[in-house]
mmCIF file with all atom_site columns, C-alpha atoms in Angstrom:
data_model
loop_
_atom_site.group_PDB
_atom_site.id
_atom_site.type_symbol
_atom_site.label_atom_id
_atom_site.label_alt_id
_atom_site.label_comp_id
_atom_site.label_asym_id
_atom_site.label_entity_id
_atom_site.label_seq_id
_atom_site.pdbx_PDB_ins_code
_atom_site.Cartn_x
_atom_site.Cartn_y
_atom_site.Cartn_z
_atom_site.occupancy
_atom_site.B_iso_or_equiv
_atom_site.pdbx_formal_charge
_atom_site.auth_seq_id
_atom_site.auth_comp_id
_atom_site.auth_asym_id
_atom_site.auth_atom_id
_atom_site.pdbx_PDB_model_num
ATOM 1   C CA . GLY D 1 1   ? -21.592 -5.683  -2.219  1.00 58.00 ? 1   GLY D CA 1
ATOM 2   C CA . LYS D 1 2   ? -24.592 -4.296  -0.392  1.00 68.00 ? 2   LYS D CA 1
ATOM 3   C CA . SER D 1 3   ? -24.593 -0.948  -2.136  1.00 71.00 ? 3   SER D CA 1
ATOM 4   C CA . ASN D 1 4   ? -27.856 0.098   -3.801  1.00 76.00 ? 4   ASN D CA 1
ATOM 5   C CA . ARG D 1 5   ? -26.201 2.829   -5.840  1.00 73.00 ? 5   ARG D CA 1
ATOM 6   C CA . VAL D 1 6   ? -25.955 2.858   -9.613  1.00 79.00 ? 6   VAL D CA 1
ATOM 7   C CA . PRO D 1 7   ? -22.510 1.764   -10.920 1.00 84.00 ? 7   PRO D CA 1
ATOM 8   C CA . THR D 1 8   ? -21.146 4.845   -12.670 1.00 94.00 ? 8   THR D CA 1
ATOM 9   C CA . GLU D 1 9   ? -17.696 6.315   -13.247 1.00 95.00 ? 9   GLU D CA 1
ATOM 10  C CA . THR D 1 10  ? -18.453 9.117   -10.768 1.00 95.00 ? 10  THR D CA 1
ATOM 11  C CA . ASN D 1 11  ? -19.550 6.659   -8.111  1.00 94.00 ? 11  ASN D CA 1
ATOM 12  C CA . CYS D 1 12  ? -16.383 4.595   -8.613  1.00 95.00 ? 12  CYS D CA 1
ATOM 13  C CA . TYR D 1 13  ? -14.362 7.726   -7.921  1.00 97.00 ? 13  TYR D CA 1
ATOM 14  C CA . ALA D 1 14  ? -16.507 8.500   -4.860  1.00 95.00 ? 14  ALA D CA 1
ATOM 15  C CA . ASP D 1 15  ? -15.895 4.963   -3.566  1.00 95.00 ? 15  ASP D CA 1
ATOM 16  C CA . ILE D 1 16  ? -12.099 5.160   -3.794  1.00 98.00 ? 16  ILE D CA 1
ATOM 17  C CA . GLU D 1 17  ? -12.131 8.630   -2.203  1.00 98.00 ? 17  GLU D CA 1
ATOM 18  C CA . ALA D 1 18  ? -14.247 7.249   0.668   1.00 97.00 ? 18  ALA D CA 1
ATOM 19  C CA . ALA D 1 19  ? -11.810 4.359   1.171   1.00 98.00 ? 19  ALA D CA 1
ATOM 20  C CA . PHE D 1 20  ? -8.891  6.806   1.109   1.00 98.00 ? 20  PHE D CA 1
ATOM 21  C CA . ARG D 1 21  ? -10.548 9.093   3.699   1.00 98.00 ? 21  ARG D CA 1
ATOM 22  C CA . TYR D 1 22  ? -11.119 6.071   5.918   1.00 98.00 ? 22  TYR D CA 1
ATOM 23  C CA . LEU D 1 23  ? -7.415  5.236   5.823   1.00 98.00 ? 23  LEU D CA 1
ATOM 24  C CA . LEU D 1 24  ? -6.448  8.818   6.646   1.00 98.00 ? 24  LEU D CA 1
ATOM 25  C CA . GLU D 1 25  ? -9.114  9.770   9.171   1.00 98.00 ? 25  GLU D CA 1
ATOM 26  C CA . VAL D 1 26  ? -9.904  6.479   10.922  1.00 98.00 ? 26  VAL D CA 1
ATOM 27  C CA . ARG D 1 27  ? -6.759  4.403   10.532  1.00 97.00 ? 27  ARG D CA 1
ATOM 28  C CA . ARG D 1 28  ? -4.487  7.497   10.760  1.00 97.00 ? 28  ARG D CA 1
ATOM 29  C CA . ILE D 1 29  ? -2.372  6.332   7.838   1.00 97.00 ? 29  ILE D CA 1
ATOM 30  C CA . GLN D 1 30  ? -0.396  9.000   6.011   1.00 97.00 ? 30  GLN D CA 1
ATOM 31  C CA . PRO D 1 31  ? -0.936  9.492   2.247   1.00 98.00 ? 31  PRO D CA 1
ATOM 32  C CA . GLU D 1 32  ? 2.707   8.605   1.620   1.00 97.00 ? 32  GLU D CA 1
ATOM 33  C CA . GLN D 1 33  ? 2.081   5.189   3.153   1.00 97.00 ? 33  GLN D CA 1
ATOM 34  C CA . VAL D 1 34  ? -0.678  4.375   0.640   1.00 98.00 ? 34  VAL D CA 1
ATOM 35  C CA . VAL D 1 35  ? 0.058   2.466   -2.550  1.00 98.00 ? 35  VAL D CA 1
ATOM 36  C CA . LEU D 1 36  ? -2.877  2.264   -4.941  1.00 98.00 ? 36  LEU D CA 1
ATOM 37  C CA . TYR D 1 37  ? -3.397  -0.985  -6.851  1.00 98.00 ? 37  TYR D CA 1
ATOM 38  C CA . GLY D 1 38  ? -5.676  -0.864  -9.879  1.00 98.00 ? 38  GLY D CA 1
ATOM 39  C CA . ARG D 1 39  ? -6.320  -3.861  -12.116 1.00 98.00 ? 39  ARG D CA 1
ATOM 40  C CA . SER D 1 40  ? -8.048  -3.500  -15.502 1.00 97.00 ? 40  SER D CA 1
ATOM 41  C CA . LEU D 1 41  ? -11.051 -1.189  -14.988 1.00 96.00 ? 41  LEU D CA 1
ATOM 42  C CA . GLY D 1 42  ? -9.772  -0.560  -11.458 1.00 97.00 ? 42  GLY D CA 1
ATOM 43  C CA . SER D 1 43  ? -6.889  1.358   -13.012 1.00 98.00 ? 43  SER D CA 1
ATOM 44  C CA . GLY D 1 44  ? -9.378  4.177   -13.595 1.00 98.00 ? 44  GLY D CA 1
ATOM 45  C CA . PRO D 1 45  ? -10.126 5.058   -9.944  1.00 98.00 ? 45  PRO D CA 1
ATOM 46  C CA . SER D 1 46  ? -6.459  4.497   -9.054  1.00 98.00 ? 46  SER D CA 1
ATOM 47  C CA . CYS D 1 47  ? -5.158  6.933   -11.679 1.00 98.00 ? 47  CYS D CA 1
ATOM 48  C CA . TYR D 1 48  ? -7.888  9.411   -10.781 1.00 98.00 ? 48  TYR D CA 1
ATOM 49  C CA . LEU D 1 49  ? -6.988  9.422   -7.076  1.00 98.00 ? 49  LEU D CA 1
ATOM 50  C CA . ALA D 1 50  ? -3.247  9.499   -7.707  1.00 98.00 ? 50  ALA D CA 1
ATOM 51  C CA . ALA D 1 51  ? -3.625  12.570  -9.914  1.00 98.00 ? 51  ALA D CA 1
ATOM 52  C CA . LYS D 1 52  ? -6.053  14.208  -7.476  1.00 98.00 ? 52  LYS D CA 1
ATOM 53  C CA . THR D 1 53  ? -3.786  13.791  -4.434  1.00 98.00 ? 53  THR D CA 1
ATOM 54  C CA . ALA D 1 54  ? -0.860  15.159  -6.470  1.00 98.00 ? 54  ALA D CA 1
ATOM 55  C CA . ARG D 1 55  ? -2.839  18.247  -7.454  1.00 97.00 ? 55  ARG D CA 1
ATOM 56  C CA . GLU D 1 56  ? -3.818  18.755  -3.823  1.00 97.00 ? 56  GLU D CA 1
ATOM 57  C CA . GLY D 1 57  ? -0.150  18.775  -2.832  1.00 96.00 ? 57  GLY D CA 1
ATOM 58  C CA . ARG D 1 58  ? 0.145   15.523  -0.914  1.00 97.00 ? 58  ARG D CA 1
ATOM 59  C CA . SER D 1 59  ? 0.405   12.557  -3.230  1.00 98.00 ? 59  SER D CA 1
ATOM 60  C CA . VAL D 1 60  ? -0.067  8.917   -2.367  1.00 98.00 ? 60  VAL D CA 1
ATOM 61  C CA . GLY D 1 61  ? 3.169   6.954   -2.088  1.00 98.00 ? 61  GLY D CA 1
ATOM 62  C CA . GLY D 1 62  ? 2.899   4.977   -5.303  1.00 98.00 ? 62  GLY D CA 1
ATOM 63  C CA . VAL D 1 63  ? 0.678   3.271   -7.849  1.00 98.00 ? 63  VAL D CA 1
ATOM 64  C CA . ILE D 1 64  ? 0.605   -0.271  -9.264  1.00 98.00 ? 64  ILE D CA 1
ATOM 65  C CA . LEU D 1 65  ? -1.436  -0.756  -12.437 1.00 98.00 ? 65  LEU D CA 1
ATOM 66  C CA . GLN D 1 66  ? -2.120  -4.254  -13.740 1.00 98.00 ? 66  GLN D CA 1
ATOM 67  C CA . SER D 1 67  ? -3.498  -4.601  -17.274 1.00 98.00 ? 67  SER D CA 1
ATOM 68  C CA . PRO D 1 68  ? -4.565  -0.913  -17.274 1.00 98.00 ? 68  PRO D CA 1
ATOM 69  C CA . LEU D 1 69  ? -6.597  0.798   -19.954 1.00 98.00 ? 69  LEU D CA 1
ATOM 70  C CA . LEU D 1 70  ? -5.989  4.193   -21.562 1.00 97.00 ? 70  LEU D CA 1
ATOM 71  C CA . SER D 1 71  ? -9.721  4.883   -21.460 1.00 97.00 ? 71  SER D CA 1
ATOM 72  C CA . ALA D 1 72  ? -12.898 2.868   -21.929 1.00 94.00 ? 72  ALA D CA 1
ATOM 73  C CA . TYR D 1 73  ? -13.529 3.865   -25.564 1.00 93.00 ? 73  TYR D CA 1
ATOM 74  C CA . ARG D 1 74  ? -9.912  3.193   -26.509 1.00 93.00 ? 74  ARG D CA 1
ATOM 75  C CA . VAL D 1 75  ? -10.318 -0.493  -25.606 1.00 94.00 ? 75  VAL D CA 1
ATOM 76  C CA . ALA D 1 76  ? -12.389 -0.793  -28.799 1.00 89.00 ? 76  ALA D CA 1
ATOM 77  C CA . PHE D 1 77  ? -11.082 2.106   -30.868 1.00 86.00 ? 77  PHE D CA 1
ATOM 78  C CA . ASN D 1 78  ? -7.604  3.622   -31.139 1.00 83.00 ? 78  ASN D CA 1
ATOM 79  C CA . PHE D 1 79  ? -8.632  7.272   -30.791 1.00 80.00 ? 79  PHE D CA 1
ATOM 80  C CA . ARG D 1 80  ? -5.920  9.916   -30.820 1.00 79.00 ? 80  ARG D CA 1
ATOM 81  C CA . PHE D 1 81  ? -7.773  12.045  -28.270 1.00 80.00 ? 81  PHE D CA 1
ATOM 82  C CA . THR D 1 82  ? -10.343 11.514  -25.520 1.00 86.00 ? 82  THR D CA 1
ATOM 83  C CA . MET D 1 83  ? -13.851 11.569  -26.965 1.00 85.00 ? 83  MET D CA 1
ATOM 84  C CA . MET D 1 84  ? -16.739 13.279  -25.223 1.00 88.00 ? 84  MET D CA 1
ATOM 85  C CA . GLY D 1 85  ? -18.478 10.750  -23.000 1.00 88.00 ? 85  GLY D CA 1
ATOM 86  C CA . ASP D 1 86  ? -15.432 8.493   -22.676 1.00 88.00 ? 86  ASP D CA 1
ATOM 87  C CA . ARG D 1 87  ? -14.962 6.831   -19.287 1.00 94.00 ? 87  ARG D CA 1
ATOM 88  C CA . PHE D 1 88  ? -11.905 6.376   -17.042 1.00 96.00 ? 88  PHE D CA 1
ATOM 89  C CA . PRO D 1 89  ? -9.526  8.509   -19.180 1.00 96.00 ? 89  PRO D CA 1
ATOM 90  C CA . ASN D 1 90  ? -6.356  7.310   -17.495 1.00 98.00 ? 90  ASN D CA 1
ATOM 91  C CA . ILE D 1 91  ? -4.243  8.800   -20.260 1.00 96.00 ? 91  ILE D CA 1
ATOM 92  C CA . ASN D 1 92  ? -5.477  12.248  -19.164 1.00 97.00 ? 92  ASN D CA 1
ATOM 93  C CA . TYR D 1 93  ? -4.698  11.575  -15.494 1.00 98.00 ? 93  TYR D CA 1
ATOM 94  C CA . ALA D 1 94  ? -1.270  10.007  -16.035 1.00 98.00 ? 94  ALA D CA 1
ATOM 95  C CA . PRO D 1 95  ? 0.719   13.196  -16.733 1.00 98.00 ? 95  PRO D CA 1
ATOM 96  C CA . HIS D 1 96  ? -0.477  14.671  -13.411 1.00 98.00 ? 96  HIS D CA 1
ATOM 97  C CA . ILE D 1 97  ? 0.610   11.739  -11.235 1.00 98.00 ? 97  ILE D CA 1
ATOM 98  C CA . ARG D 1 98  ? 3.553   12.613  -8.971  1.00 98.00 ? 98  ARG D CA 1
ATOM 99  C CA . CYS D 1 99  ? 4.631   9.300   -7.466  1.00 98.00 ? 99  CYS D CA 1
ATOM 100 C CA . PRO D 1 100 ? 6.336   6.159   -8.790  1.00 98.00 ? 100 PRO D CA 1
ATOM 101 C CA . VAL D 1 101 ? 4.048   4.092   -11.040 1.00 98.00 ? 101 VAL D CA 1
ATOM 102 C CA . PHE D 1 102 ? 4.612   0.417   -11.781 1.00 98.00 ? 102 PHE D CA 1
ATOM 103 C CA . ILE D 1 103 ? 2.742   -1.013  -14.790 1.00 98.00 ? 103 ILE D CA 1
ATOM 104 C CA . ILE D 1 104 ? 2.213   -4.745  -15.379 1.00 98.00 ? 104 ILE D CA 1
ATOM 105 C CA . HIS D 1 105 ? 0.695   -5.930  -18.652 1.00 98.00 ? 105 HIS D CA 1
ATOM 106 C CA . GLY D 1 106 ? 0.478   -9.192  -20.593 1.00 98.00 ? 106 GLY D CA 1
ATOM 107 C CA . THR D 1 107 ? 1.790   -9.014  -24.164 1.00 97.00 ? 107 THR D CA 1
ATOM 108 C CA . GLN D 1 108 ? -1.117  -11.177 -25.398 1.00 98.00 ? 108 GLN D CA 1
ATOM 109 C CA . ASP D 1 109 ? -3.912  -9.405  -23.513 1.00 97.00 ? 109 ASP D CA 1
ATOM 110 C CA . GLU D 1 110 ? -7.142  -10.210 -25.357 1.00 97.00 ? 110 GLU D CA 1
ATOM 111 C CA . VAL D 1 111 ? -9.323  -7.734  -23.411 1.00 97.00 ? 111 VAL D CA 1
ATOM 112 C CA . VAL D 1 112 ? -7.234  -4.584  -22.931 1.00 97.00 ? 112 VAL D CA 1
ATOM 113 C CA . PRO D 1 113 ? -4.609  -4.573  -25.696 1.00 96.00 ? 113 PRO D CA 1
ATOM 114 C CA . PHE D 1 114 ? -0.954  -4.563  -24.642 1.00 97.00 ? 114 PHE D CA 1
ATOM 115 C CA . TRP D 1 115 ? -0.371  -1.180  -26.267 1.00 96.00 ? 115 TRP D CA 1
ATOM 116 C CA . HIS D 1 116 ? -2.617  0.414   -23.619 1.00 97.00 ? 116 HIS D CA 1
ATOM 117 C CA . GLY D 1 117 ? -0.013  -0.416  -20.983 1.00 97.00 ? 117 GLY D CA 1
ATOM 118 C CA . GLN D 1 118 ? 2.787   0.795   -23.228 1.00 97.00 ? 118 GLN D CA 1
ATOM 119 C CA . ASP D 1 119 ? 1.114   4.111   -24.079 1.00 95.00 ? 119 ASP D CA 1
ATOM 120 C CA . LEU D 1 120 ? 0.064   4.742   -20.500 1.00 97.00 ? 120 LEU D CA 1
ATOM 121 C CA . PHE D 1 121 ? 3.685   4.234   -19.418 1.00 97.00 ? 121 PHE D CA 1
ATOM 122 C CA . LEU D 1 122 ? 4.784   6.851   -21.947 1.00 96.00 ? 122 LEU D CA 1
ATOM 123 C CA . ALA D 1 123 ? 2.032   9.235   -20.808 1.00 97.00 ? 123 ALA D CA 1
ATOM 124 C CA . LEU D 1 124 ? 3.535   9.342   -17.319 1.00 98.00 ? 124 LEU D CA 1
ATOM 125 C CA . SER D 1 125 ? 5.993   12.070  -16.523 1.00 97.00 ? 125 SER D CA 1
ATOM 126 C CA . GLN D 1 126 ? 9.395   10.460  -17.037 1.00 96.00 ? 126 GLN D CA 1
ATOM 127 C CA . PRO D 1 127 ? 10.717  10.868  -13.465 1.00 96.00 ? 127 PRO D CA 1
ATOM 128 C CA . TRP D 1 128 ? 7.796   8.785   -12.117 1.00 98.00 ? 128 TRP D CA 1
ATOM 129 C CA . ARG D 1 129 ? 8.114   5.819   -14.481 1.00 97.00 ? 129 ARG D CA 1
ATOM 130 C CA . ALA D 1 130 ? 9.190   2.718   -12.587 1.00 97.00 ? 130 ALA D CA 1
ATOM 131 C CA . LYS D 1 131 ? 10.511  -0.055  -14.828 1.00 95.00 ? 131 LYS D CA 1
ATOM 132 C CA . PRO D 1 132 ? 7.424   -1.783  -16.246 1.00 96.00 ? 132 PRO D CA 1
ATOM 133 C CA . PHE D 1 133 ? 6.822   -5.538  -16.196 1.00 97.00 ? 133 PHE D CA 1
ATOM 134 C CA . TRP D 1 134 ? 5.693   -6.799  -19.598 1.00 98.00 ? 134 TRP D CA 1
ATOM 135 C CA . VAL D 1 135 ? 4.675   -10.422 -19.126 1.00 98.00 ? 135 VAL D CA 1
ATOM 136 C CA . GLU D 1 136 ? 5.496   -12.302 -22.291 1.00 97.00 ? 136 GLU D CA 1
ATOM 137 C CA . GLY D 1 137 ? 2.621   -14.448 -23.561 1.00 97.00 ? 137 GLY D CA 1
ATOM 138 C CA . ALA D 1 138 ? 0.227   -13.498 -20.785 1.00 98.00 ? 138 ALA D CA 1
ATOM 139 C CA . GLY D 1 139 ? -3.385  -12.533 -21.369 1.00 98.00 ? 139 GLY D CA 1
ATOM 140 C CA . HIS D 1 140 ? -5.751  -10.396 -19.345 1.00 98.00 ? 140 HIS D CA 1
ATOM 141 C CA . ASN D 1 141 ? -6.717  -12.852 -16.619 1.00 97.00 ? 141 ASN D CA 1
ATOM 142 C CA . ASN D 1 142 ? -3.823  -15.294 -16.324 1.00 97.00 ? 142 ASN D CA 1
ATOM 143 C CA . ILE D 1 143 ? -0.750  -13.287 -15.314 1.00 98.00 ? 143 ILE D CA 1
ATOM 144 C CA . GLU D 1 144 ? -0.684  -14.569 -11.742 1.00 97.00 ? 144 GLU D CA 1
ATOM 145 C CA . ALA D 1 145 ? -1.332  -18.164 -12.841 1.00 97.00 ? 145 ALA D CA 1
ATOM 146 C CA . LEU D 1 146 ? 1.335   -17.985 -15.521 1.00 96.00 ? 146 LEU D CA 1
ATOM 147 C CA . LEU D 1 147 ? 3.959   -16.806 -13.046 1.00 97.00 ? 147 LEU D CA 1
ATOM 148 C CA . ARG D 1 148 ? 2.889   -18.859 -10.010 1.00 96.00 ? 148 ARG D CA 1
ATOM 149 C CA . THR D 1 149 ? 5.572   -21.528 -10.326 1.00 96.00 ? 149 THR D CA 1
ATOM 150 C CA . THR D 1 150 ? 8.424   -19.022 -10.531 1.00 96.00 ? 150 THR D CA 1
ATOM 151 C CA . GLY D 1 151 ? 7.092   -16.561 -7.985  1.00 97.00 ? 151 GLY D CA 1
ATOM 152 C CA . ALA D 1 152 ? 8.066   -13.745 -10.388 1.00 97.00 ? 152 ALA D CA 1
ATOM 153 C CA . PHE D 1 153 ? 4.790   -11.859 -9.945  1.00 98.00 ? 153 PHE D CA 1
ATOM 154 C CA . VAL D 1 154 ? 5.156   -11.407 -6.180  1.00 97.00 ? 154 VAL D CA 1
ATOM 155 C CA . ASP D 1 155 ? 8.900   -10.828 -6.554  1.00 97.00 ? 155 ASP D CA 1
ATOM 156 C CA . LYS D 1 156 ? 8.272   -7.916  -8.935  1.00 97.00 ? 156 LYS D CA 1
ATOM 157 C CA . LEU D 1 157 ? 5.667   -6.384  -6.609  1.00 98.00 ? 157 LEU D CA 1
ATOM 158 C CA . ASN D 1 158 ? 8.065   -6.608  -3.662  1.00 96.00 ? 158 ASN D CA 1
ATOM 159 C CA . GLU D 1 159 ? 10.891  -5.161  -5.744  1.00 95.00 ? 159 GLU D CA 1
ATOM 160 C CA . PHE D 1 160 ? 8.780   -2.123  -6.645  1.00 97.00 ? 160 PHE D CA 1
ATOM 161 C CA . LEU D 1 161 ? 7.784   -1.548  -3.035  1.00 97.00 ? 161 LEU D CA 1
ATOM 162 C CA . GLU D 1 162 ? 11.337  -1.951  -1.713  1.00 93.00 ? 162 GLU D CA 1
ATOM 163 C CA . LEU D 1 163 ? 12.917  0.354   -4.268  1.00 94.00 ? 163 LEU D CA 1
ATOM 164 C CA . HIS D 1 164 ? 10.271  3.034   -4.677  1.00 95.00 ? 164 HIS D CA 1
ATOM 165 C CA . ILE D 1 165 ? 8.161   3.314   -1.516  1.00 95.00 ? 165 ILE D CA 1
ATOM 166 C CA . ALA D 1 166 ? 10.001  4.868   1.425   1.00 93.00 ? 166 ALA D CA 1
ATOM 167 C CA . ALA D 1 167 ? 7.267   3.804   3.867   1.00 93.00 ? 167 ALA D CA 1
ATOM 168 C CA . ARG D 1 168 ? 8.147   0.186   3.099   1.00 92.00 ? 168 ARG D CA 1
ATOM 169 C CA . ARG D 1 169 ? 11.493  0.875   4.748   1.00 87.00 ? 169 ARG D CA 1
ATOM 170 C CA . GLY D 1 170 ? 9.917   2.657   7.727   1.00 89.00 ? 170 GLY D CA 1
ATOM 171 C CA . LYS D 1 171 ? 10.311  6.198   6.373   1.00 89.00 ? 171 LYS D CA 1
ATOM 172 C CA . VAL D 1 172 ? 7.252   8.379   5.885   1.00 91.00 ? 172 VAL D CA 1
ATOM 173 C CA . ALA D 1 173 ? 8.330   10.906  3.271   1.00 91.00 ? 173 ALA D CA 1
ATOM 174 C CA . PRO D 1 174 ? 6.924   12.480  0.090   1.00 93.00 ? 174 PRO D CA 1
ATOM 175 C CA . PRO D 1 175 ? 7.332   10.374  -3.055  1.00 95.00 ? 175 PRO D CA 1
ATOM 176 C CA . THR D 1 176 ? 10.756  10.647  -4.630  1.00 93.00 ? 176 THR D CA 1
ATOM 177 C CA . GLU D 1 177 ? 11.438  10.587  -8.355  1.00 94.00 ? 177 GLU D CA 1
ATOM 178 C CA . VAL D 1 178 ? 12.579  7.187   -9.650  1.00 94.00 ? 178 VAL D CA 1
ATOM 179 C CA . PRO D 1 179 ? 16.156  8.216   -10.617 1.00 91.00 ? 179 PRO D CA 1
ATOM 180 C CA . ILE D 1 180 ? 16.655  9.392   -7.019  1.00 91.00 ? 180 ILE D CA 1
ATOM 181 C CA . CYS D 1 181 ? 14.619  6.940   -4.939  1.00 88.00 ? 181 CYS D CA 1
ATOM 182 C CA . VAL D 1 182 ? 16.117  3.747   -6.381  1.00 87.00 ? 182 VAL D CA 1
ATOM 183 C CA . PRO D 1 183 ? 19.770  4.526   -5.465  1.00 87.00 ? 183 PRO D CA 1
ATOM 184 C CA . ALA D 1 184 ? 18.604  5.787   -2.045  1.00 83.00 ? 184 ALA D CA 1
ATOM 185 C CA . ALA D 1 185 ? 16.639  2.575   -1.460  1.00 86.00 ? 185 ALA D CA 1
ATOM 186 C CA . LEU D 1 186 ? 19.588  0.430   -2.472  1.00 85.00 ? 186 LEU D CA 1
ATOM 187 C CA . ARG D 1 187 ? 21.785  2.292   0.016   1.00 86.00 ? 187 ARG D CA 1
ATOM 188 C CA . ASP D 1 188 ? 19.175  1.803   2.751   1.00 81.00 ? 188 ASP D CA 1
ATOM 189 C CA . LEU D 1 189 ? 18.835  -1.878  1.976   1.00 74.00 ? 189 LEU D CA 1
ATOM 190 C CA . LYS D 1 190 ? 22.610  -2.362  1.968   1.00 81.00 ? 190 LYS D CA 1
ATOM 191 C CA . ALA D 1 191 ? 22.926  -0.587  5.313   1.00 81.00 ? 191 ALA D CA 1
ATOM 192 C CA . SER D 1 192 ? 20.086  -2.660  6.749   1.00 71.00 ? 192 SER D CA 1
ATOM 193 C CA . ARG D 1 193 ? 21.708  -5.911  5.659   1.00 74.00 ? 193 ARG D CA 1
ATOM 194 C CA . GLN D 1 194 ? 25.048  -4.845  7.106   1.00 76.00 ? 194 GLN D CA 1
ATOM 195 C CA . GLN D 1 195 ? 23.348  -4.027  10.402  1.00 73.00 ? 195 GLN D CA 1
ATOM 196 C CA . GLN D 1 196 ? 21.609  -7.397  10.433  1.00 72.00 ? 196 GLN D CA 1
ATOM 197 C CA . ARG D 1 197 ? 24.908  -9.189  9.810   1.00 69.00 ? 197 ARG D CA 1
ATOM 198 C CA . ALA D 1 198 ? 26.555  -7.210  12.623  1.00 66.00 ? 198 ALA D CA 1
ATOM 199 C CA . LEU D 1 199 ? 23.754  -8.118  15.031  1.00 63.00 ? 199 LEU D CA 1
ATOM 200 C CA . THR D 1 200 ? 24.009  -11.769 14.005  1.00 65.00 ? 200 THR D CA 1
ATOM 201 C CA . SER D 1 201 ? 27.747  -11.749 14.593  1.00 61.00 ? 201 SER D CA 1
ATOM 202 C CA . GLN D 1 202 ? 27.281  -10.181 18.046  1.00 63.00 ? 202 GLN D CA 1
ATOM 203 C CA . SER D 1 203 ? 24.735  -12.794 19.022  1.00 60.00 ? 203 SER D CA 1
ATOM 204 C CA . LEU D 1 204 ? 27.054  -15.606 17.911  1.00 53.00 ? 204 LEU D CA 1
ATOM 205 C CA . PHE D 1 205 ? 29.919  -14.355 20.080  1.00 55.00 ? 205 PHE D CA 1
ATOM 206 C CA . ALA D 1 206 ? 27.785  -13.219 23.052  1.00 57.00 ? 206 ALA D CA 1
#
């Protein structure tokens, strides 16, 4: 854009924090209503902010990570630990995230290897692991195109939001662990559909 700042990891974090403050202070949106979406390198700022808000005691509502990386150096080398000078160490942030996380990754990703998505999923605390979406045969930049005809990409996003994000159903509440939030969401959705059917029946006989 019009920024004259140097593109650094620290400045990327500053940018997402500024955007988050705008949502909270100007738009008056609650943290629980915010779902972070990070694709590829963008997974870094998203994991950073999700972990930061959790440590501060008021986590964002959820996180969606598409083709995420474990860290910058690990894209080229399969290090067992985070090297000094590494950038966007998502694998270090993941255990501190305290909201449902949905990971999407192509099994034939030629830029960020598929195992990055798998290992990042395992690095998350188990109660916050939403069912991942491994896209068979997809690369780094063609997931949406590959699934366009079936609509599966948008369907999976909507499914995650409906089942894991209470704000999607009009409830502003702290994030709930996956084993608890999914059954609760299904009950809410069932009740909502029953209410809609009842209203439809009333209008037909009015």
